[in-house]
Every structure is written in C-alpha cells, then in structure tokens.
mmCIF file of C-alpha atoms in Angstrom:
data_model
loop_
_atom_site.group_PDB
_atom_site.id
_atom_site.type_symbol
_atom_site.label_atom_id
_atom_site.label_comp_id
_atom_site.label_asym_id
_atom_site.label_seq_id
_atom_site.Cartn_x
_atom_site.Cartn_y
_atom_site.Cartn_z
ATOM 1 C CA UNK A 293 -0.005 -26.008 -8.819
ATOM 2 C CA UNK A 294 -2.726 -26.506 -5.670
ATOM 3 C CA UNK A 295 -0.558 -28.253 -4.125
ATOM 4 C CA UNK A 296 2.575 -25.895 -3.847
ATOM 5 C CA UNK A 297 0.040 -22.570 -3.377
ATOM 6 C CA UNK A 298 -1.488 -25.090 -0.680
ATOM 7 C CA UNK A 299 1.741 -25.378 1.221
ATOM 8 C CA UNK A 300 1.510 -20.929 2.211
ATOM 9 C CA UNK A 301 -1.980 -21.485 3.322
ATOM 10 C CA UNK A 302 -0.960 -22.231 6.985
ATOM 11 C CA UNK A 303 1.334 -19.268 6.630
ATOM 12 C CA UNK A 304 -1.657 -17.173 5.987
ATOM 13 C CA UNK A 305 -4.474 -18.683 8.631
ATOM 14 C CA UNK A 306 -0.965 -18.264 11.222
ATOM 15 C CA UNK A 307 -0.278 -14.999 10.281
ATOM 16 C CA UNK A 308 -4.043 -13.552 10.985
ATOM 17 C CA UNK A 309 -4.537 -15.789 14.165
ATOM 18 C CA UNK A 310 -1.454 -13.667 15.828
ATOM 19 C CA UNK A 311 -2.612 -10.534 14.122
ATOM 20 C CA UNK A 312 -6.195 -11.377 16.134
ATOM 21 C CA UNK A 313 -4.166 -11.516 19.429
ATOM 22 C CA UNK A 314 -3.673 -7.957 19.396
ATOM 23 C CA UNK A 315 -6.975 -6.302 18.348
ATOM 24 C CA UNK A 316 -6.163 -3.692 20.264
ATOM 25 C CA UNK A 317 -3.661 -2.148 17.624
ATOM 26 C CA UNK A 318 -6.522 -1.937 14.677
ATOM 27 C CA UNK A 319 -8.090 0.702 17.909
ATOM 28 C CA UNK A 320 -4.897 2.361 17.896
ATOM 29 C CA UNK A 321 -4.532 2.165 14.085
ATOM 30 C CA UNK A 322 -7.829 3.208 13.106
ATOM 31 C CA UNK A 323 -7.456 6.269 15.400
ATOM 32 C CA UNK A 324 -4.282 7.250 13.571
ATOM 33 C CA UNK A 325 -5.811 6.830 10.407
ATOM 34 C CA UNK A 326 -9.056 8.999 11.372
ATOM 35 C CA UNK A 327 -6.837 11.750 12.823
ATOM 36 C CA UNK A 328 -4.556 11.970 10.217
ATOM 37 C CA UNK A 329 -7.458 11.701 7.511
ATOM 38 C CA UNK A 330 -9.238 14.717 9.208
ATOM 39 C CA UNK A 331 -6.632 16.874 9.194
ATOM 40 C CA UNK A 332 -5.725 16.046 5.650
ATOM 41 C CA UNK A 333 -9.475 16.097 4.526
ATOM 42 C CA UNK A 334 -10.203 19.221 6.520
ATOM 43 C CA UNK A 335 -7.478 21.762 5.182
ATOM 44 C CA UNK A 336 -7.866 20.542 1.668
ATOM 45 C CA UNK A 337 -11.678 21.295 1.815
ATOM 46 C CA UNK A 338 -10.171 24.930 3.353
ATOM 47 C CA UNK A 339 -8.555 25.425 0.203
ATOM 48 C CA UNK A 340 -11.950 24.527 -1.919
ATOM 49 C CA UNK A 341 -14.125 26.467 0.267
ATOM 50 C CA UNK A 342 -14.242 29.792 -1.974
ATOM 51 C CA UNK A 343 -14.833 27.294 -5.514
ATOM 52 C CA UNK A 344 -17.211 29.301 -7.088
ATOM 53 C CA UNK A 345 -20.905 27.815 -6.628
ATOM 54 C CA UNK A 346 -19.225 24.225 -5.322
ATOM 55 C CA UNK A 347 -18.222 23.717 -9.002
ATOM 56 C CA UNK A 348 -14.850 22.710 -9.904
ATOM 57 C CA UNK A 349 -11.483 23.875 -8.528
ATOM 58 C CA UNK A 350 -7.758 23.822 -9.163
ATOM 59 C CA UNK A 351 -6.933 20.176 -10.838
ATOM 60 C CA UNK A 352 -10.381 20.231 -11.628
ATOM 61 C CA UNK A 353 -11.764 18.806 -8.403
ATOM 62 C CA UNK A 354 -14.821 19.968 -6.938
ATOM 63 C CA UNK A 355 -15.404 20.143 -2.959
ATOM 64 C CA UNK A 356 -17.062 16.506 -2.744
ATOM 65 C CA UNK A 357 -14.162 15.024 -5.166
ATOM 66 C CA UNK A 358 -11.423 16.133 -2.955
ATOM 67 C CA UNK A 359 -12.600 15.145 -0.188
ATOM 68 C CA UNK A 360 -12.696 11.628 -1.443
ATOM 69 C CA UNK A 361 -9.703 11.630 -2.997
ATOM 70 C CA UNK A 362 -8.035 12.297 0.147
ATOM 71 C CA UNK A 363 -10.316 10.303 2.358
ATOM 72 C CA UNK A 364 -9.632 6.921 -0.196
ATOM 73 C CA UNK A 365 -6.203 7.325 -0.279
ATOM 74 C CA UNK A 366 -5.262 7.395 3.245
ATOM 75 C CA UNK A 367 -7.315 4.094 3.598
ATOM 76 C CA UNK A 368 -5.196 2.778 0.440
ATOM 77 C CA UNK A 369 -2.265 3.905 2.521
ATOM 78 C CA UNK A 370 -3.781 2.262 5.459
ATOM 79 C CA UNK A 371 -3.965 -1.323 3.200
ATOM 80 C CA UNK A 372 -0.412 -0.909 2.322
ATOM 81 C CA UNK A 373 0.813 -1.291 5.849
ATOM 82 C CA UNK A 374 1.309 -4.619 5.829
ATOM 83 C CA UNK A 375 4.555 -4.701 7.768
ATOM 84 C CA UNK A 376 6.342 -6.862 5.180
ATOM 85 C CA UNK A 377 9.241 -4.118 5.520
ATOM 86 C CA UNK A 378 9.329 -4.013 8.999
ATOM 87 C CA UNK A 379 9.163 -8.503 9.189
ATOM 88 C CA UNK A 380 11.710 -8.712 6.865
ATOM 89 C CA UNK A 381 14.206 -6.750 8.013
ATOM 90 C CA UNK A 382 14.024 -8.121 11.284
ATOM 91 C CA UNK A 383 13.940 -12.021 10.220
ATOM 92 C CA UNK A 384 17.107 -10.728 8.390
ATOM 93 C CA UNK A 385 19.125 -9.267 11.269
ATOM 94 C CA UNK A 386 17.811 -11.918 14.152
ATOM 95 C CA UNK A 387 18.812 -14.455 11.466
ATOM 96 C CA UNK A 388 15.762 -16.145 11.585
ATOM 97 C CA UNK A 389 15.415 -16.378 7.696
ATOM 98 C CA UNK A 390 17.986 -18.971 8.043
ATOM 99 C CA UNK A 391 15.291 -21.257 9.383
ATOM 100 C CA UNK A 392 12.764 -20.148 6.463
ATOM 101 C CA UNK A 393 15.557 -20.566 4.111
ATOM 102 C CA UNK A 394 15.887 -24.551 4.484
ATOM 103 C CA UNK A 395 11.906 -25.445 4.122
ATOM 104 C CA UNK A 396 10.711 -26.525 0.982
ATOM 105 C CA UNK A 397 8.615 -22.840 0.525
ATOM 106 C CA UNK A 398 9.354 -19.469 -1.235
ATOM 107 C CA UNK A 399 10.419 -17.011 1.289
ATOM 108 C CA UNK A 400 8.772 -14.201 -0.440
ATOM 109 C CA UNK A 401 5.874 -15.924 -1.287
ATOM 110 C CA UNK A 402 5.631 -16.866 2.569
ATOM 111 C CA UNK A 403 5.551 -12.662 3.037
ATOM 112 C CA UNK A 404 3.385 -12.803 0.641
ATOM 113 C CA UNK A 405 0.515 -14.960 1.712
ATOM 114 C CA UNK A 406 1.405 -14.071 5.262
ATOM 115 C CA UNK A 407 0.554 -10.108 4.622
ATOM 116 C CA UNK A 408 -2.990 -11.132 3.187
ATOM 117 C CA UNK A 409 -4.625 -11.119 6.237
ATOM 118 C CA UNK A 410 -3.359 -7.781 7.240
ATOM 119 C CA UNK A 411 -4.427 -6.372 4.312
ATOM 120 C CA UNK A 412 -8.216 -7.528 5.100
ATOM 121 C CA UNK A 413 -8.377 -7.126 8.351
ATOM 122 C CA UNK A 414 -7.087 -3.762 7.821
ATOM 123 C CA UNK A 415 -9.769 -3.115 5.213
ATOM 124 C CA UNK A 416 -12.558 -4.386 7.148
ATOM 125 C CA UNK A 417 -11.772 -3.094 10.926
ATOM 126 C CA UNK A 418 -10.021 0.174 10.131
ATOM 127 C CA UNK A 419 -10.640 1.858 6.209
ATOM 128 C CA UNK A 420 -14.182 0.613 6.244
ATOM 129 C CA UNK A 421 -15.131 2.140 9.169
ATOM 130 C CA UNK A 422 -13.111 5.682 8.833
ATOM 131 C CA UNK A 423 -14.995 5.505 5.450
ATOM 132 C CA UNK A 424 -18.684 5.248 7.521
ATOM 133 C CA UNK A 425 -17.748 7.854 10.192
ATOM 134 C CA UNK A 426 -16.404 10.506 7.241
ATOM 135 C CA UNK A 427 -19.500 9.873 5.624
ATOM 136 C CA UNK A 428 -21.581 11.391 8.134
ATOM 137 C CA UNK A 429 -19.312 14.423 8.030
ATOM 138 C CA UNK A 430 -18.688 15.858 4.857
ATOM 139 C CA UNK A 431 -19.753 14.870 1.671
ATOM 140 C CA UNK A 432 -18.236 12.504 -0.741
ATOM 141 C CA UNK A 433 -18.805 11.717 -4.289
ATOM 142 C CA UNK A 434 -20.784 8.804 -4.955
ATOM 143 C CA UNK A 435 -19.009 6.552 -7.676
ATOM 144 C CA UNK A 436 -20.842 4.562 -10.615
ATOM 145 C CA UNK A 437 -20.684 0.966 -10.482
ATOM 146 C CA UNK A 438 -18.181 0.661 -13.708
ATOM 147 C CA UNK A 439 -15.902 3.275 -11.665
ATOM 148 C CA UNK A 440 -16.125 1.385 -8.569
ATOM 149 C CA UNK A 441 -15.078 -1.993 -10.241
ATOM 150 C CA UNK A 442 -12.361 -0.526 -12.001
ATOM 151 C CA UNK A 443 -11.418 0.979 -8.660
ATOM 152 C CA UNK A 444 -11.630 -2.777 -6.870
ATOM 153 C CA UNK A 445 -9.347 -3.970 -9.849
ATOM 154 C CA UNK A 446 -6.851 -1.488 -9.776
ATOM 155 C CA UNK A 447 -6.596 -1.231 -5.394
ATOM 156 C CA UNK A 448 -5.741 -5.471 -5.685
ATOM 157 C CA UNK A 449 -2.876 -4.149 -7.807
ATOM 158 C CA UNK A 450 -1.995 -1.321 -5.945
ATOM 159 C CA UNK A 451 -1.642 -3.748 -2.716
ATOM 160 C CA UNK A 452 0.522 -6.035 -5.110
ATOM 161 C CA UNK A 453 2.956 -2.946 -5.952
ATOM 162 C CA UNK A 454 3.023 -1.846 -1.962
ATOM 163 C CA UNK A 455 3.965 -5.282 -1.439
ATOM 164 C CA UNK A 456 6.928 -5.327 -3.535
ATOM 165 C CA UNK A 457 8.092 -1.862 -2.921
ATOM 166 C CA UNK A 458 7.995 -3.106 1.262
ATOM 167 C CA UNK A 459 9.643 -6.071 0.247
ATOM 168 C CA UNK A 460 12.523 -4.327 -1.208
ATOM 169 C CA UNK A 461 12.635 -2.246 1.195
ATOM 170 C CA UNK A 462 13.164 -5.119 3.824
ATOM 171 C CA UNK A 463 15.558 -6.854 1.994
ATOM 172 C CA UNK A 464 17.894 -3.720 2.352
ATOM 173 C CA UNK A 465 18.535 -5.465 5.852
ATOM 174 C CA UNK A 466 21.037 -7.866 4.125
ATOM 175 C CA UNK A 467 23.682 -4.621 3.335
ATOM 176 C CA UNK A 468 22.635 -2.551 6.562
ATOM 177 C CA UNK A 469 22.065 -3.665 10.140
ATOM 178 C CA UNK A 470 19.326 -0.893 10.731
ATOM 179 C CA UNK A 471 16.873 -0.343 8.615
ATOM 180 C CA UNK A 472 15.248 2.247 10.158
ATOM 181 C CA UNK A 473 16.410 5.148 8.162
ATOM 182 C CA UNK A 474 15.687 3.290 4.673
ATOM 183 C CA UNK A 475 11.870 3.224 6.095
ATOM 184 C CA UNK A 476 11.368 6.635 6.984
ATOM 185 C CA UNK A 477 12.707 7.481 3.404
ATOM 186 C CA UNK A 478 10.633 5.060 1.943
ATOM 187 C CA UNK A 479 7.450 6.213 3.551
ATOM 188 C CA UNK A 480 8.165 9.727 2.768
ATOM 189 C CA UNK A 481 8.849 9.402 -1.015
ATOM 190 C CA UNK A 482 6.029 6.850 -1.728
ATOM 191 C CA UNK A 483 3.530 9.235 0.121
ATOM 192 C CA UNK A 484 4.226 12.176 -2.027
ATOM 193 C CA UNK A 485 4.658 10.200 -5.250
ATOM 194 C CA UNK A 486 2.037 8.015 -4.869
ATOM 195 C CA UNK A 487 -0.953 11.244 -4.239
ATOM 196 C CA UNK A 488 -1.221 10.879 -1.073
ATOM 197 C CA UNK A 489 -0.765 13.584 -0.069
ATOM 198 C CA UNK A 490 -0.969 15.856 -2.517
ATOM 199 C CA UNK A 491 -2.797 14.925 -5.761
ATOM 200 C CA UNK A 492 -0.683 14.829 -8.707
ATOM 201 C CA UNK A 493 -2.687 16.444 -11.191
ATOM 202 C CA UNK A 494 -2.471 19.670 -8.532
ATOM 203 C CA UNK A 495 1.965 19.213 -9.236
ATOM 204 C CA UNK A 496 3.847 21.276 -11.135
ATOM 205 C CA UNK A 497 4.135 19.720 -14.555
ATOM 206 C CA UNK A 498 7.662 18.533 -13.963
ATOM 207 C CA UNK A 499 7.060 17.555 -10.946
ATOM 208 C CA UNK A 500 3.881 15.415 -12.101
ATOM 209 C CA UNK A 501 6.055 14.085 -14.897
ATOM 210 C CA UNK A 502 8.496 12.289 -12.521
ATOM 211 C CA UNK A 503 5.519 11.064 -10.221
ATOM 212 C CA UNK A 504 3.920 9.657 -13.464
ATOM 213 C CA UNK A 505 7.428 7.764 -14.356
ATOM 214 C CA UNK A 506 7.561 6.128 -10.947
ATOM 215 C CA UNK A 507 5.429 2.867 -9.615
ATOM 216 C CA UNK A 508 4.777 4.791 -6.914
ATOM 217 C CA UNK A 509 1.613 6.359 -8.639
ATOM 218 C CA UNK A 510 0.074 3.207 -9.313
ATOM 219 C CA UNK A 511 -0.435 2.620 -5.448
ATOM 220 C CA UNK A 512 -2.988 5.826 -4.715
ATOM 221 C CA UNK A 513 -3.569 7.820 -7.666
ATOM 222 C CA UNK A 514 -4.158 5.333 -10.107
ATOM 223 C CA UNK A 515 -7.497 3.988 -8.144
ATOM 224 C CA UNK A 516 -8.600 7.032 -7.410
ATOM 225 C CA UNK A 517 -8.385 7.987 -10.928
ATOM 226 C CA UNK A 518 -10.600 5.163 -11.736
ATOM 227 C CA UNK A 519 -13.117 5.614 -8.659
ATOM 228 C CA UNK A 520 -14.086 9.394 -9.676
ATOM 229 C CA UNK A 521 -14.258 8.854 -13.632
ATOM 230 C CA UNK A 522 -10.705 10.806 -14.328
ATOM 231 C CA UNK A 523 -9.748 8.892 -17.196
ATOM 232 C CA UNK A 524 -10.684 9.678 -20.982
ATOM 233 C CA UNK A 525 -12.399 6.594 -21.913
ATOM 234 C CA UNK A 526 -12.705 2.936 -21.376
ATOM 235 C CA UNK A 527 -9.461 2.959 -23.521
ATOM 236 C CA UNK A 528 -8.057 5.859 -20.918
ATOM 237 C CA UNK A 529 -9.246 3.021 -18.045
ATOM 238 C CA UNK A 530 -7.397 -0.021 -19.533
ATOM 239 C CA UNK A 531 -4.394 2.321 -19.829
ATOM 240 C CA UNK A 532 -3.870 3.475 -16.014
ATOM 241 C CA UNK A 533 -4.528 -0.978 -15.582
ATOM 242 C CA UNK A 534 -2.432 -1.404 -17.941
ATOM 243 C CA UNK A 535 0.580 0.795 -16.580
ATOM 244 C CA UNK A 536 -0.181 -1.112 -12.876
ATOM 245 C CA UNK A 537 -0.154 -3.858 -13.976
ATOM 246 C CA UNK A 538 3.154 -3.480 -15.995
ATOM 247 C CA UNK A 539 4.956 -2.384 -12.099
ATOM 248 C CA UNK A 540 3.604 -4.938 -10.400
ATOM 249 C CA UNK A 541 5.225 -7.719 -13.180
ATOM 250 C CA UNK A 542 8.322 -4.981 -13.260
ATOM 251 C CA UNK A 543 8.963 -5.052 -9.502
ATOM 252 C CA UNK A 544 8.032 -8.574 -8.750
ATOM 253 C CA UNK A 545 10.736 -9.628 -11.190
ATOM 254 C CA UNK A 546 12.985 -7.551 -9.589
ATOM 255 C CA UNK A 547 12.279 -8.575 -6.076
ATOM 256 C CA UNK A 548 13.115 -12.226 -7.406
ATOM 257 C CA UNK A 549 16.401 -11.019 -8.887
ATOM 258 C CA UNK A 550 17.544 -8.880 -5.755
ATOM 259 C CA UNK A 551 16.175 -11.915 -3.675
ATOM 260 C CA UNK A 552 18.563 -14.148 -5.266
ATOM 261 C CA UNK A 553 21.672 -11.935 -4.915
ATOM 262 C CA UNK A 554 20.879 -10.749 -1.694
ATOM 263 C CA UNK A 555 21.147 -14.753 -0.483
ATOM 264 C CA UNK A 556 24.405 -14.538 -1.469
ATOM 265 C CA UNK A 557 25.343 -11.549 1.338
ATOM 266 C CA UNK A 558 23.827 -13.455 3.647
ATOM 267 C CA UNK A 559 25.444 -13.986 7.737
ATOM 268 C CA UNK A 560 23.792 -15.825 10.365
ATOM 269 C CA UNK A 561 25.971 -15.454 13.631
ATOM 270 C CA UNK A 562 25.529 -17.583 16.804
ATOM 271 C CA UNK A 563 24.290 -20.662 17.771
#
C-alpha cells in the first residue's frame, strides 16, 4: 500500500513547486478573499447591530458569532479552490489526459494528491492571514478546544467533499467542449447551499430542508456548526461527522463510477 500511495508523491511536491512560481496570485487571492469577506462580514454585522444588549439575534447568532461564521466560511471557500475543476476540464479538451491515462497511476488520485498543496498553501498564505487582519477589526467568538477539534475534523472532510464535487464538475468536459458555464453554476449553487453566504439556519424552513438534503452543506455549515458549539450534544457532534462523512464515501464512489463511463466518451484528436 506505501508503495502505490508513494508513486502520487512526486505529483504532489510537482504540483506545489509550480504553484510557488507564481506567489504572486496568493497576493491577488488573498485580496479577493479580504474584500469579499468585508463586505460580507460588514453588512451582516449591519443587520445585528440593533440585537438587543449584543445578545442573540435571528438564527440565534449573536454579533461576535456571525461575524465568524461568515469570516470562517469564506476561508473554507477559499480552501476549496483547488482548481481541480478548472485542471480537469482542460487536460480533457487539450487531450492531455491521454498521456495520464497510459501511466501506471489513478488519474483522480493524481488530482487528488496534486490539489493538496493548494489546499495548504492556501490555508497558510491566504485564510490564515485574512483570519489575523479580521481579528483586529471586529470581534470574533473564541472557540473551546473540543469545538475547535471537531471543527479541524470536519474542514479535512469538507475539503474531501469540495474535491469531489470539482472533480465532477471537471469531468463534465468529456460531454461539453466548454465548461465554463457548468462552473459558474456550480459555484453559485454550492455557495448558497453550502452557508456561505447565507447561513442556513437564517432559510426558510423549506428552503433549509433542501440545503440539509444536499452534500453541499457539509462543505461550510457543517464546520462551522462544530466551531461555535451549534450542535445538541457530543451525540449531535458525531451526527453532523457522521452525515460528512457519509458524502464524502457517497460522492467519491460516484466520481469512480462516472470516471469509468466517462473513459468510454473519450476523443483525443491530432497528432
């Protein structure tokens, strides 16, 4: 078994060696995130401004909660970026999966292991900084240890589940030559499934009830349920895990399904 996960490890030092070669996007990136996290954080703490005495508001958040809620989960959408969508799609239409296709390695695991570094580096030189700088602006709530190690848990499967949903999303590029479109869909649904950006417990209860049905919620609200102590329970705890962990098994058995059929529909022209 050390041997075979040994054979993606060059895939992984390769893939954050050329992601070092342009440092300047985690500038450009981190900017993005920071912008779009203060306007986010900023007219959500509008709406919690006239809570009576700071206590709690609508969803039961208070002003501090929020404000981390919000501030967490666009640095969980951050560490979903991992371009695996994006990669994909374009190995597909170039045809350069051909060449992946004949060496003794799992193509998806190569995406896999090849995303990892993005995911850190993303961590480290973009959400953990954002994180710092909001600090010093407005206040956030202060997990407990048990909270924050559930939340550590549940964000490693939340990167899993982005990482399959991306994936699928890529391998639409064997049925469409362009899949921009399928992105921009994808992006839009997960971010307003997921709580990003709107919490789900502030839905309307249908509404909620379909966000709670999809994997989607696993990727944002799920940890942040577990960082601020919304769950009923250590039983309430292992439940939200549980239900992550159930998509991520759910969806990585269906990326190696569609994976399969989708070699079957596949065209490499030229020469």
């Amino acid at each position: 078994m050390s041997v075979r996960v040994s054979r993606y490890f060059p895939f992984a030092t390769g893939g954050l060696q050329s992601l070092l070669q342009y440092r300047s996007m985690f500038v450009v990136t981190g900017v993005t995130a920071a912008a779009g996290a203060a306007v986010t954080v900023f007219l959500w703490r509008a709406v919690y401004a006239d809570a009576p005495g700071g206590g709690t508001g609508p969803g039961g958040f208070t002003p501090a909660s929020i404000t981390t809620y919000l501030l967490v989960a666009q640095v969980l959408q951050v560490l979903h970026a991992n371009r695996v969508d994006d990669e994909v799609a374009a190995e597909v239409y170039r045809g350069d999966v051909a060449v992946m296709l004949v060496r003794p390695v799992s193509y998806p695991l190569v995406r896999l292991f090849a995303c990892l570094p993005v995911v850190a580096a993303n961590a480290a030189l973009v959400g953990v900084p954002a994180l710092l700088l909001f600090s010093f602006l407005v206040p956030l709530t202060t997990p407990r240890p048990v909270d924050a190690a559930l939340f550590a848990v549940s964000t490693t499967l939340s990167v899993l589940i982005a990482f399959c949903v991306n994936l699928l999303t890529g391998m639409t590029g064997f049925v469409t030559t362009n899949t921009w479109g399928v992105r921009m869909v994808k992006q839009s649904v997960v971010a307003f499934f997921a709580g990003q950006l709107v919490p789900i417990a502030l839905m309307p209860g249908p509404l909620a009830a379909v966000a709670g049905a999809l994997p989607f919620k696993g990727m944002v609200d799920s940890p942040l349920t577990l960082l601020l102590g919304r769950y009923d329970g250590m039983g309430g705890a292992v439940a939200v895990l549980a239900q992550q962990a159930g998509w991520a098994a759910g969806l990585t058995v269906l990326c190696a399904v569609l994976w399969r059929a989708a070699l079957g529909r596949l065209e490499v022209l030229g020469g």
